[in-house]
Tab-separated table of C-alpha atoms and ligand atoms in Angstrom:
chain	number	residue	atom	x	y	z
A	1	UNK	CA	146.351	214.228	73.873
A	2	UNK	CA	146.660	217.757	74.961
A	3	UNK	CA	146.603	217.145	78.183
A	4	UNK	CA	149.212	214.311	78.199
A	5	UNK	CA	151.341	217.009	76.730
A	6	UNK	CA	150.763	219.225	79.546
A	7	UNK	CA	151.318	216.381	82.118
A	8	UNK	CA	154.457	215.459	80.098
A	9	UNK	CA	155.395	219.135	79.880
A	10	UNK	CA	155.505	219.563	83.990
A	11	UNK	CA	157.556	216.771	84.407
A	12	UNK	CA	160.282	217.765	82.215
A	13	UNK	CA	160.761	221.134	83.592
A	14	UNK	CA	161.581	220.320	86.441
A	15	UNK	CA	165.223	219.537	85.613
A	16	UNK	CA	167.172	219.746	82.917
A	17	UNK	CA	165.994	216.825	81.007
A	18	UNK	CA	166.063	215.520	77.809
A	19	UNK	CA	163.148	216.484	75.656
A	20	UNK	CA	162.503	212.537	74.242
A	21	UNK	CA	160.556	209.971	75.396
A	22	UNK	CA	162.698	207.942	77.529
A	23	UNK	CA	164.211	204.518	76.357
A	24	UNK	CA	162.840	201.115	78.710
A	25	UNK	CA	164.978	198.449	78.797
A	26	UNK	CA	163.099	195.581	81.387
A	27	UNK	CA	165.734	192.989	82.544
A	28	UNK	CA	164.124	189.437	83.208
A	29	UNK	CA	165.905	186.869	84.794
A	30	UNK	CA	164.240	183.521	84.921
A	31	UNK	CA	164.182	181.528	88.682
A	32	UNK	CA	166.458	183.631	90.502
A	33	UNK	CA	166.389	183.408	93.975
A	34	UNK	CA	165.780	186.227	96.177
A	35	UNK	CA	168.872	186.839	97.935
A	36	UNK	CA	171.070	185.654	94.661
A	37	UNK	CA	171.922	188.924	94.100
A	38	UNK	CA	174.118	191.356	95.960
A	39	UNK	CA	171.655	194.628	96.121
A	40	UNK	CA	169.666	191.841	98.476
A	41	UNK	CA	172.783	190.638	100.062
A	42	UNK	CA	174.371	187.791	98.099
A	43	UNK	CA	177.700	187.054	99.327
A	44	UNK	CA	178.795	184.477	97.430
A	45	UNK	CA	178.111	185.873	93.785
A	46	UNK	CA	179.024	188.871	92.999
A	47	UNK	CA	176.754	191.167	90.673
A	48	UNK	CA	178.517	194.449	90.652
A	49	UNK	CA	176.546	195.326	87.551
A	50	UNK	CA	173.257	194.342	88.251
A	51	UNK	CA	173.840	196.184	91.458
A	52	UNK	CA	174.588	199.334	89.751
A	53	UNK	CA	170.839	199.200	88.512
A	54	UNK	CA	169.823	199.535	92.131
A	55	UNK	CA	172.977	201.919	93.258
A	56	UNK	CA	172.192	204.268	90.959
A	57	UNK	CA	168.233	203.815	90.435
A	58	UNK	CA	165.623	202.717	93.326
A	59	UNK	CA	165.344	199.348	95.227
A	60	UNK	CA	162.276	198.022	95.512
A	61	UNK	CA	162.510	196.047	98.868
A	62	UNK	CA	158.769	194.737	98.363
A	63	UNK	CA	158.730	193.807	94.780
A	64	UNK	CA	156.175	191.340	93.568
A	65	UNK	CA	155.309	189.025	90.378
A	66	UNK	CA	151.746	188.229	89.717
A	67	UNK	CA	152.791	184.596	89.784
A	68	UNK	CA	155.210	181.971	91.270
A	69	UNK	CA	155.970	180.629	88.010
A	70	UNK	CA	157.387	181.519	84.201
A	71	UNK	CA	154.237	181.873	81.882
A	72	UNK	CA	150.983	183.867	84.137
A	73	UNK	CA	154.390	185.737	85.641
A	74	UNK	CA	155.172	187.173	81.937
A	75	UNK	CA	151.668	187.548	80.997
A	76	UNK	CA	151.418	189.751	84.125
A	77	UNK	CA	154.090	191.802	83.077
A	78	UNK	CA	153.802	192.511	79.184
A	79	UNK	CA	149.857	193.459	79.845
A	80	UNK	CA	150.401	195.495	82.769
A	81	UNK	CA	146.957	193.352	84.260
A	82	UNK	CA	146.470	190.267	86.138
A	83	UNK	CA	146.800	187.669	84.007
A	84	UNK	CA	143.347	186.125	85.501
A	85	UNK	CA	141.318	189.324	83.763
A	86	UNK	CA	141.664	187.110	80.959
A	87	UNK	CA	142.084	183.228	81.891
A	88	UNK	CA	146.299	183.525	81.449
A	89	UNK	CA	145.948	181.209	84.210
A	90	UNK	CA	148.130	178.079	83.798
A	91	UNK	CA	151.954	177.715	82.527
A	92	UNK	CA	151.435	177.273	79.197
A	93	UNK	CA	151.863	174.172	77.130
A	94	UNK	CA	154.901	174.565	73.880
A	95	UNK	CA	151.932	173.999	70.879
A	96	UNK	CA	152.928	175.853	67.954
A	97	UNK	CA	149.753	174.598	66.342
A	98	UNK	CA	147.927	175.756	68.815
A	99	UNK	CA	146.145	179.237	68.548
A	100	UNK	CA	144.581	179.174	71.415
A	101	UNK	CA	147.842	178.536	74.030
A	102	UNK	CA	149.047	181.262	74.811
A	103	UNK	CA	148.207	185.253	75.419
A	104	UNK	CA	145.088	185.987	74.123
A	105	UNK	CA	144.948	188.407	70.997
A	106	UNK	CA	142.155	189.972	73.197
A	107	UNK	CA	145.201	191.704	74.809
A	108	UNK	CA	147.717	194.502	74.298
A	109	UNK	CA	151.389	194.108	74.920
A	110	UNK	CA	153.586	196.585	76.327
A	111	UNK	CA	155.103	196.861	72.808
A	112	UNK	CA	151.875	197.193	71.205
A	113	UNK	CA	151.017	200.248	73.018
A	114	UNK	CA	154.749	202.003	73.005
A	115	UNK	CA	154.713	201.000	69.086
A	116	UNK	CA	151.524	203.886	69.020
A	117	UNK	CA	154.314	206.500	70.400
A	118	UNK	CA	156.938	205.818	67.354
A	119	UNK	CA	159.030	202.937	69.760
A	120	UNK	CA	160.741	200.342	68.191
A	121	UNK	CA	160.338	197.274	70.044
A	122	UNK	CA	162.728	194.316	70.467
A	123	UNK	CA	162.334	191.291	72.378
A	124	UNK	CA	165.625	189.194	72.670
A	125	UNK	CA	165.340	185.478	74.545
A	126	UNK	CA	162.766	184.076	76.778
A	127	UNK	CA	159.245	184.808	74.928
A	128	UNK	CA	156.562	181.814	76.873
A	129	UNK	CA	153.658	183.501	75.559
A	130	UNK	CA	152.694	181.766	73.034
A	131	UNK	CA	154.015	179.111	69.815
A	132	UNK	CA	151.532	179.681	67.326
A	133	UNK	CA	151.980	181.956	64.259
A	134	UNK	CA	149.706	184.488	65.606
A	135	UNK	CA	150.737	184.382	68.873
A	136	UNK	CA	154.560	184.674	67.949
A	137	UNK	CA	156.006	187.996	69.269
A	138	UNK	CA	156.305	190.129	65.658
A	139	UNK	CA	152.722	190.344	66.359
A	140	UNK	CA	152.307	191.575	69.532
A	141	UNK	CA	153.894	194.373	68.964
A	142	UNK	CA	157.684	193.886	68.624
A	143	UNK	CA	160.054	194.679	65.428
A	144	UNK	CA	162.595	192.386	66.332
A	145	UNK	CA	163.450	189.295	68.215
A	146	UNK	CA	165.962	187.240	68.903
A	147	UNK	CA	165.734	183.962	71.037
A	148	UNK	CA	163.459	181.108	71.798
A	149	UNK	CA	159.323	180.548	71.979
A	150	UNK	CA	159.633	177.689	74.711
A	151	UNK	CA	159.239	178.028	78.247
A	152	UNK	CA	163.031	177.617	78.458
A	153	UNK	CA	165.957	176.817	76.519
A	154	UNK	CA	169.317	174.941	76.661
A	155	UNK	CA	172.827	176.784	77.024
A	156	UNK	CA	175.127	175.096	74.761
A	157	UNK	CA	174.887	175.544	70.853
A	158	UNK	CA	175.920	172.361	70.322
A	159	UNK	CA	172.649	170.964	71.869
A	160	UNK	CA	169.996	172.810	69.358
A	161	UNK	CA	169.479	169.749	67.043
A	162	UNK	CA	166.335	170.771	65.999
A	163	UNK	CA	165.458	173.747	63.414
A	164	UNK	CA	162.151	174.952	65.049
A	165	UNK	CA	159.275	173.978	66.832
A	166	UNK	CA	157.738	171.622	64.079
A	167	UNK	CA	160.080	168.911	64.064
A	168	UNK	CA	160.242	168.580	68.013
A	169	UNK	CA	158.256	165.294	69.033
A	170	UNK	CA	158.642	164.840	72.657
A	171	UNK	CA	158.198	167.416	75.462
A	172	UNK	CA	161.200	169.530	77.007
A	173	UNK	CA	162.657	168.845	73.354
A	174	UNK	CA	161.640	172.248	73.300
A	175	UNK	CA	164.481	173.206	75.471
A	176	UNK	CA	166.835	172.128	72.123
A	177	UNK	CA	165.618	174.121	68.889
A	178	UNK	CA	167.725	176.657	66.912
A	179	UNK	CA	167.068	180.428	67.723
A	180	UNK	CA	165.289	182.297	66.064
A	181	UNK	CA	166.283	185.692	64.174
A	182	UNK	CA	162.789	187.373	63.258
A	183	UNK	CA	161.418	183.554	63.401
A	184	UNK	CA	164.020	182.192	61.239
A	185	UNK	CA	166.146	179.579	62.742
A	186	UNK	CA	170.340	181.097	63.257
A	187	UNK	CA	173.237	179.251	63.652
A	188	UNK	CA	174.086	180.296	67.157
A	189	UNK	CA	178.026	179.514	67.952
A	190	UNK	CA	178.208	181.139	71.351
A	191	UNK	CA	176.895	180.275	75.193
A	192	UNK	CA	173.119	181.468	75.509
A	193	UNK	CA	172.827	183.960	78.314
A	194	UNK	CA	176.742	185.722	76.355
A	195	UNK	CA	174.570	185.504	72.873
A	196	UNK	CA	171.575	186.909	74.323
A	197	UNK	CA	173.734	190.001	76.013
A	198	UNK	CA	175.701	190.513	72.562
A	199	UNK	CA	172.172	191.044	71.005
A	200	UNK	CA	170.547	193.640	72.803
A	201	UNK	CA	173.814	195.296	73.159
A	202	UNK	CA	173.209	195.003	68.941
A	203	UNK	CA	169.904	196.161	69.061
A	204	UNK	CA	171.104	199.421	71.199
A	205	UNK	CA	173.561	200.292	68.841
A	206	UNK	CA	171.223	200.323	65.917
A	207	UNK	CA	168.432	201.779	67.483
A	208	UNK	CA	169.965	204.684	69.939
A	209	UNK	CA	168.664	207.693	67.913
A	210	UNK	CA	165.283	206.993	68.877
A	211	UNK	CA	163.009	205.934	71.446
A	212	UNK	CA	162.954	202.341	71.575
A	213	UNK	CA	161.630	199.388	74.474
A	214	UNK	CA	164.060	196.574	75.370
A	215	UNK	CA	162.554	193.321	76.677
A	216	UNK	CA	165.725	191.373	77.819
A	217	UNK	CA	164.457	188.341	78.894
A	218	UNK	CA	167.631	185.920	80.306
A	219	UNK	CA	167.095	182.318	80.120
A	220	UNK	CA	169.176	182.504	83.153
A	221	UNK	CA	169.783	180.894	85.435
A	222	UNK	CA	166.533	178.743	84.771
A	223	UNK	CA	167.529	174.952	84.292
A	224	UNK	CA	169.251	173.171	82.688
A	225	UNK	CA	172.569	173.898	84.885
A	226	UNK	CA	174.878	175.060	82.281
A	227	UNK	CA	177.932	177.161	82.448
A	228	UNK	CA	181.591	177.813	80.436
A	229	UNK	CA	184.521	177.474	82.270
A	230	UNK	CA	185.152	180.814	81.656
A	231	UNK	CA	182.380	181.873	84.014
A	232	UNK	CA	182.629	178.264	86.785
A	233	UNK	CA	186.331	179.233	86.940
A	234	UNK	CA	185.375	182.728	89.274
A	235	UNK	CA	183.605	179.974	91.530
A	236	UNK	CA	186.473	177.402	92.442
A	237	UNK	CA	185.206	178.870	96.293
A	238	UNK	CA	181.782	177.192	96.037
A	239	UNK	CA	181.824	173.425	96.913
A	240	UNK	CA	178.642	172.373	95.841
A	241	UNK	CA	178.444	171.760	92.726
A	242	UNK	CA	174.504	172.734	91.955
A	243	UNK	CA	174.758	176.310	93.551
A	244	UNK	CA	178.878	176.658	91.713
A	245	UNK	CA	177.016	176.135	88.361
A	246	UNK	CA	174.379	178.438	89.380
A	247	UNK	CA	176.766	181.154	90.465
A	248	UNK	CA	178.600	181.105	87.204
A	249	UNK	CA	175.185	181.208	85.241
A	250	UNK	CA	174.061	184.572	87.244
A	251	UNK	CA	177.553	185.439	86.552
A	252	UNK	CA	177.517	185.501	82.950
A	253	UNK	CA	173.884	187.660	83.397
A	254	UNK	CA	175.758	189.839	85.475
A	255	UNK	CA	178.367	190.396	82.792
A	256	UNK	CA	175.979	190.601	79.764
A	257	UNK	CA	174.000	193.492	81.909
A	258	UNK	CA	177.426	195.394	82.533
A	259	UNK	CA	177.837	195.444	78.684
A	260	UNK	CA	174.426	196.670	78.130
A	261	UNK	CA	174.585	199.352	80.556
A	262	UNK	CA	178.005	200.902	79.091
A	263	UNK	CA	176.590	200.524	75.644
A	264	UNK	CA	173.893	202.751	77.138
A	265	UNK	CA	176.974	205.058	78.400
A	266	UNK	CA	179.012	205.230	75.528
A	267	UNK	CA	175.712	206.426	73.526
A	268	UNK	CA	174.784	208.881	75.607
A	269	UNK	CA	171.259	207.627	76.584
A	270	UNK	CA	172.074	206.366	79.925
A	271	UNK	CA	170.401	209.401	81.519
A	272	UNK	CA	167.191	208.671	80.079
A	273	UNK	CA	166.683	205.235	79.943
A	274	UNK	CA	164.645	203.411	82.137
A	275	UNK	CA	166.377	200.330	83.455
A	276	UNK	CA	164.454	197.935	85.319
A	277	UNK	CA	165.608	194.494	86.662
A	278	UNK	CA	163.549	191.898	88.128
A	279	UNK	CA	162.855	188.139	88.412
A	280	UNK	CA	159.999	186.276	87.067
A	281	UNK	CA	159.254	184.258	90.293
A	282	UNK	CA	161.213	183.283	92.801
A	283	UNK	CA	163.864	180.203	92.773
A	284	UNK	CA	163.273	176.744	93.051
A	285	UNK	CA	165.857	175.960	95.635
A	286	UNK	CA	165.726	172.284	95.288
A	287	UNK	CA	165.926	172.357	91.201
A	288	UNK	CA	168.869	175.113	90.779
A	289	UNK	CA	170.529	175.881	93.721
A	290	UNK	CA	169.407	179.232	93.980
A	291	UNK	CA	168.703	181.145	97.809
A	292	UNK	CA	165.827	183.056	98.342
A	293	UNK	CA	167.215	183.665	101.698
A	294	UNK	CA	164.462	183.942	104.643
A	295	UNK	CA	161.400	184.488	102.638
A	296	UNK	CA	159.456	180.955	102.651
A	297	UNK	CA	159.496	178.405	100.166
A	298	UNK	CA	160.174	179.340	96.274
A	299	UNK	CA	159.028	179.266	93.008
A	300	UNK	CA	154.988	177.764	92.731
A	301	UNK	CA	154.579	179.210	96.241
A	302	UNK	CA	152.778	182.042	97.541
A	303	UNK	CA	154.278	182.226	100.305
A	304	UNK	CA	157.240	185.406	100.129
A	305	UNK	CA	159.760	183.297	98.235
A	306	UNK	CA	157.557	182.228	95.308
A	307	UNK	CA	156.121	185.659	94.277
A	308	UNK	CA	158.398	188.402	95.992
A	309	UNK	CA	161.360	189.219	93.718
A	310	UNK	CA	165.113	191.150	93.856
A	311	UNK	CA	163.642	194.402	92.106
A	312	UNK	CA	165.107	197.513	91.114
A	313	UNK	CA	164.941	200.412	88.405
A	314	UNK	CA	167.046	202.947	87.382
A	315	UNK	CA	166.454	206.146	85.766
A	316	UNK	CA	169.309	209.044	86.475
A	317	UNK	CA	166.766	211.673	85.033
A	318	UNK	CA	163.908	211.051	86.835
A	319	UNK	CA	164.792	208.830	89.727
A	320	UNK	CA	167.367	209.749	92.848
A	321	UNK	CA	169.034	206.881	94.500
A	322	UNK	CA	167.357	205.181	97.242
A	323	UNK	CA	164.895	202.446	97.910
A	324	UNK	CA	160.881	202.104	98.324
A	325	UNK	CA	159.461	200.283	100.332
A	326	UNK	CA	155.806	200.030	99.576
A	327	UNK	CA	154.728	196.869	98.148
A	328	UNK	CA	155.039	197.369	94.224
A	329	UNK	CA	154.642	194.807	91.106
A	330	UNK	CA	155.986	194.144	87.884
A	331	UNK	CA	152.978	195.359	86.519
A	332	UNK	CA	153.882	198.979	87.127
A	333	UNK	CA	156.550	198.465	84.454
A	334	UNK	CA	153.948	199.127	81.876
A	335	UNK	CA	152.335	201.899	83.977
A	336	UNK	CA	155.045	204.056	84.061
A	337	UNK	CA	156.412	203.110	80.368
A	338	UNK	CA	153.000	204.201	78.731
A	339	UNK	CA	153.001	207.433	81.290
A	340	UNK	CA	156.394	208.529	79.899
A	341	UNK	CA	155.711	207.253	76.014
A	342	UNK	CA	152.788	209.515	76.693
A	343	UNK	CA	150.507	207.019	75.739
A	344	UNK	CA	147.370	206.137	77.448
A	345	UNK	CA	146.510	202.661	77.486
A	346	UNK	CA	143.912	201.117	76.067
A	347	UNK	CA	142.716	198.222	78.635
A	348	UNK	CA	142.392	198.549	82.440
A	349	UNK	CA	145.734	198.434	83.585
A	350	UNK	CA	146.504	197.048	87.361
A	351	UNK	CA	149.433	198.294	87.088
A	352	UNK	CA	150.361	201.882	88.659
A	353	UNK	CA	152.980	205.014	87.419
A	354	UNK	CA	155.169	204.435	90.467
A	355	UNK	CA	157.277	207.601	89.796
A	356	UNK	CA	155.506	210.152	91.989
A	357	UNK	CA	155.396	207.344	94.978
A	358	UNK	CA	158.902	207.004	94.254
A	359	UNK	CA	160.013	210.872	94.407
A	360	UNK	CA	158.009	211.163	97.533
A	361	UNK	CA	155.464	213.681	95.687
A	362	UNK	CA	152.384	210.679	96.623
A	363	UNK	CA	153.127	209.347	99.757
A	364	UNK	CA	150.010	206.965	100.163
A	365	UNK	CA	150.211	203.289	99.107
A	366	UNK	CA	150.290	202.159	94.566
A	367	UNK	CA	148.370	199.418	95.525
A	368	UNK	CA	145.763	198.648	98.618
A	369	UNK	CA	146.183	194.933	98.094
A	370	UNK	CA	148.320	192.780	95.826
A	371	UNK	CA	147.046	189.146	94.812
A	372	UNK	CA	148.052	186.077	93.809
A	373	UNK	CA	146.154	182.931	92.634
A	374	UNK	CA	146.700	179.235	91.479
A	375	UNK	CA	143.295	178.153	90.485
A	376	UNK	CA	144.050	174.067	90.175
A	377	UNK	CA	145.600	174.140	93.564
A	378	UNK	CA	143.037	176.782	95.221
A	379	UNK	CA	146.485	178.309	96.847
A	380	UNK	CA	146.098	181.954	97.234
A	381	UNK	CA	148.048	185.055	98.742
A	382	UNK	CA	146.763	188.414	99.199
A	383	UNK	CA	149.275	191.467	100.680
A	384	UNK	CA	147.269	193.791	102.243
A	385	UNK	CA	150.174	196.572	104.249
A	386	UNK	CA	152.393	194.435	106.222
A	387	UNK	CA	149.874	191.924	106.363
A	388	UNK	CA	149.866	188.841	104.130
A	389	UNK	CA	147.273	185.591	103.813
A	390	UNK	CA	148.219	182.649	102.453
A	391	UNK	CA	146.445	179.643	101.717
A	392	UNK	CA	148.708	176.842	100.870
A	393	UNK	CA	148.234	173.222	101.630
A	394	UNK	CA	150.684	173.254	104.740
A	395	UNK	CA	149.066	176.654	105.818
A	396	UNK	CA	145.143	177.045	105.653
A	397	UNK	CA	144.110	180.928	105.616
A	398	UNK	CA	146.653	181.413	107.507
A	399	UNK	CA	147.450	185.630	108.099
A	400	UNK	CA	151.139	186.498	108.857
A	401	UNK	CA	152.825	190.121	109.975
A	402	UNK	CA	155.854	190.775	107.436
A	403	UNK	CA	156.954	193.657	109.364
A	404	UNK	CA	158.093	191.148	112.372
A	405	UNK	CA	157.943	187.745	110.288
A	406	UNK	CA	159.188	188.131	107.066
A	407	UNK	CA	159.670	184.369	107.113
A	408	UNK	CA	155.557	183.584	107.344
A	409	UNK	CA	156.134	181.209	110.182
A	410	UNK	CA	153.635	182.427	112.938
A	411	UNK	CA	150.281	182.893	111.906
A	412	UNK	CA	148.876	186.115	114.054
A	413	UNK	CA	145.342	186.082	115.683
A	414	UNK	CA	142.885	188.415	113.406
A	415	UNK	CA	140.235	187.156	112.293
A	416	UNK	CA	138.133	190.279	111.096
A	417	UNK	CA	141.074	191.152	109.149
A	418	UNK	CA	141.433	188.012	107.982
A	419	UNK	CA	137.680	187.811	106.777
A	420	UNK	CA	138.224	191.123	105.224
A	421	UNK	CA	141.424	190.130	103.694
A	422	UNK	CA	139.313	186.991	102.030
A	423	UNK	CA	136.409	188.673	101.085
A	424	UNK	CA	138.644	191.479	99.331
A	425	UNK	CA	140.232	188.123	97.530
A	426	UNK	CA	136.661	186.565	96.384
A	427	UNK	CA	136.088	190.350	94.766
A	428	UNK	CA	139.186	189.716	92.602
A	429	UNK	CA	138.616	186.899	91.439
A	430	UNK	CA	134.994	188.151	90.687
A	431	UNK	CA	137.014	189.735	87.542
A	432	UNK	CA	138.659	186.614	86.206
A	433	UNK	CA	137.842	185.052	83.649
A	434	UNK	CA	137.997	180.774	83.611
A	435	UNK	CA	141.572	179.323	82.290
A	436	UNK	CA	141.475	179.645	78.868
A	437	UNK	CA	144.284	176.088	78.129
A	438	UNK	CA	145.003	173.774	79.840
A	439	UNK	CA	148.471	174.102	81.159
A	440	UNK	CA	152.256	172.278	81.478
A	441	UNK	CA	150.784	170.241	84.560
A	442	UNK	CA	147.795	169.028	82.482
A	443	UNK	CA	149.851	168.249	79.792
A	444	UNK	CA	148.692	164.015	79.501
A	445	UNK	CA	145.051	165.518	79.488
A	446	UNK	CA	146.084	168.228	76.372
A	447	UNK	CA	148.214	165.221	75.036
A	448	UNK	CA	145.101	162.929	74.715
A	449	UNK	CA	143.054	165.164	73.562
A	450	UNK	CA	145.166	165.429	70.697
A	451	UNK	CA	145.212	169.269	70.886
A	452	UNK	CA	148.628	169.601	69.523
B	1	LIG	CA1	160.716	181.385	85.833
């Protein structure tokens, strides 16, 4: 402990600093595409406020997910590890009777450890990490939530016919439950991703005194399509009517964010509040009408445009404008939270304090390799510098140069590299353990079994 305070100490004298632990407040939007966003050059939507996260804070131009899709992606996140380390390795299955479906108890949120430095927690919308009593998030480590257990939600009140979990028969019926308040089922009256934003702005407010973490985790824009006319009506310019609903949905995110960040203002903890924003894979083109521009393919790929994400992070004490470009991962989220909470983690993390990488003070590279794996379809990506193997059905260990093809289309000639690229791969996954449920694509199997 004393020398955390010592650590902590030289950072803060530095400037003139606040002398608390900083707030984190982790954006999460669900499916957006890469280039949906104007930081990464989105020309049709406009996010002035998301893009004040990355004016005023640090662009991460090679910012990664440890998964193409919702579930492993989130694991990834809240544990600060690959989800693999401990069999998180399918989209889970909505089985509130289930204890076993869902993120181990074996494991330590985010909010678990920050909770150990006097942070209150909150949690408000997408949680995917479990149905089951024990898995539910009050006891992994957050005080309050507000939102939805499924793996996604509808937008329209009117649509949540059922009170929880229990009385929902028939799959994506998930999508139409109540929210929850603390797990008790609300009356909701307004548009989700509006209801979500007036929450945390809520939980700010009460909570602004002392050091708290912020897991804002937007539904948006994951299907269904849904959107008020007070958003679709800024998008009369958009002709197709899949990417016009889409627009308005990243709209209203865009809107709820601007809210939270002059909340954050008008309290006077702006300065020292970590604000990150991020995806939690990349979009599904087909499904939503997002863009993830030239990266290749989308969500449930590893190619670029499955796992690489619009990322940035702002934090006016501690971080000057300007953008990285080393590859980085969501992971470090819970790296640099714990560094700052002064609280050293329990488990292994993978993830890595990106702050001194950042401010130029460690100039080598937060992470050697980055990895990627899909276990049922043996696709794999590793991200070794600018270099980047895939193996995909279409594309058999097949090595590609981001620096001059960011689009993965020509595989280039190296085949030591390559071998050493694989056999740093088979290490990895030396540390996984086996899937520990069987996940949404198995879902006839779990079905039959009668797991549920
Ligand atoms: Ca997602």
């Amino acid at each position: 402990m004393k020398i955390l305070l010592i650590v902590f100490g030289f950072f803060l004298c530095g400037a003139a600093v606040s002398q608390q632990k900083p707030n984190v407040i982790i954006i999460l939007a669900d499916d957006l595409g890469y280039a949906d966003v104007g930081f990464t050059g989105c020309k049709d939507i406009p996010t002035p406020n998301i893009d004040r996260i990355a004016n005023q804070g640090v662009v991460f131009t090679n910012g990664y997910v440890t998964y193409p899709v919702c579930g492993p992606s989130r694991a990834g996140l809240i544990t600060g590890r690959y989800q693999n380390r401990f069999g998180f390795a399918r989209n889970p299955i909505i089985a509130p009777n289930d204890p076993n479906m869902g993120l181990p108890l074996s494991e330590r949120t985010l909010a678990t450890e920050l909770k150990t430095a006097g942070y209150t927690n909150a949690i408000i919308g997408k949680w995917h990490l479990g149905a089951h009593e024990t898995l539910k998030p009050d006891r992994r480590g957050f005080d309050y939530f507000y939102g939805f257990l499924s793996g996604g939600h509808r937008y329209f009140p009117e649509e949540y016919i059922y009170n929880d979990l229990s009385e929902v028969t028939r799959d994506w019926d998930w999508y139409r439950t109540k929210l929850l308040r603390n797990n008790k089922p609300v009356e909701e009256t307004e548009y989700l991703t509006d209801a979500l934003s007036r929450e945390a702005v809520g939980f700010i407010e009460q909570n602004q005194e002392n050091p708290f973490f912020l897991y804002l985790s937007y539904n948006a824009p994951h299907a269904p399509l849904q959107a008020t006319e007070k958003y679709l009506s800024r998008f009369d310019h958009i002709q197709d009517e899949k990417r016009r609903t889409y627009a308005a949905m990243v709209s209203a995110m865009d809107d709820g964010i601007g809210i939270v960040l002059e909340s954050l203002k008008t309290n006077g903890i702006l300065d020292n509040t970590i604000v990150a924003f991020l995806s939690d894979n990349g979009g599904p083109e087909y499904a939503n009408g997002s863009d993830n521009g030239q990266l290749r393919e989308g969500k449930g790929s590893m190619f670029e445009g499955g796992v690489r994400v619009p990322f940035a992070m702002m934090w006016p004490e501690m971080i000057t404008p300007g953008q990285y470009d080393q590859p980085v991962s969501s992971m470090d989220l819970f790296a640099i939270a714990c560094t700052y909470a002064g609280v050293i983690p329990q488990d292994t993390l993978d993830g890595v304090d990106l702050i001194p990488y950042i401010n130029g003070q460690n100039s080598g590279t937060p992470h050697p390799s980055l990895m990627w794996v899909n276990v049922d379809k043996d696709s794999y990506g590793v991200r070794t510098g600018n270099l980047k193997l895939v193996n995909e059905e279409s594309s058999v260990n097949a090595l590609f140069n981001l620096q001059n093809d960011l689009s993965e289309q020509t595989p280039v000639d190296q085949p030591v590299t390559l071998q050493e690229m694989l056999q740093t791969y088979q290490d990895w996954r030396k540390s996984h353990l086996a899937p520990l449920f069987l996940g949404l694509e198995q879902r006839d199997e779990y079905h039959k079994k009668g797991q549920d």
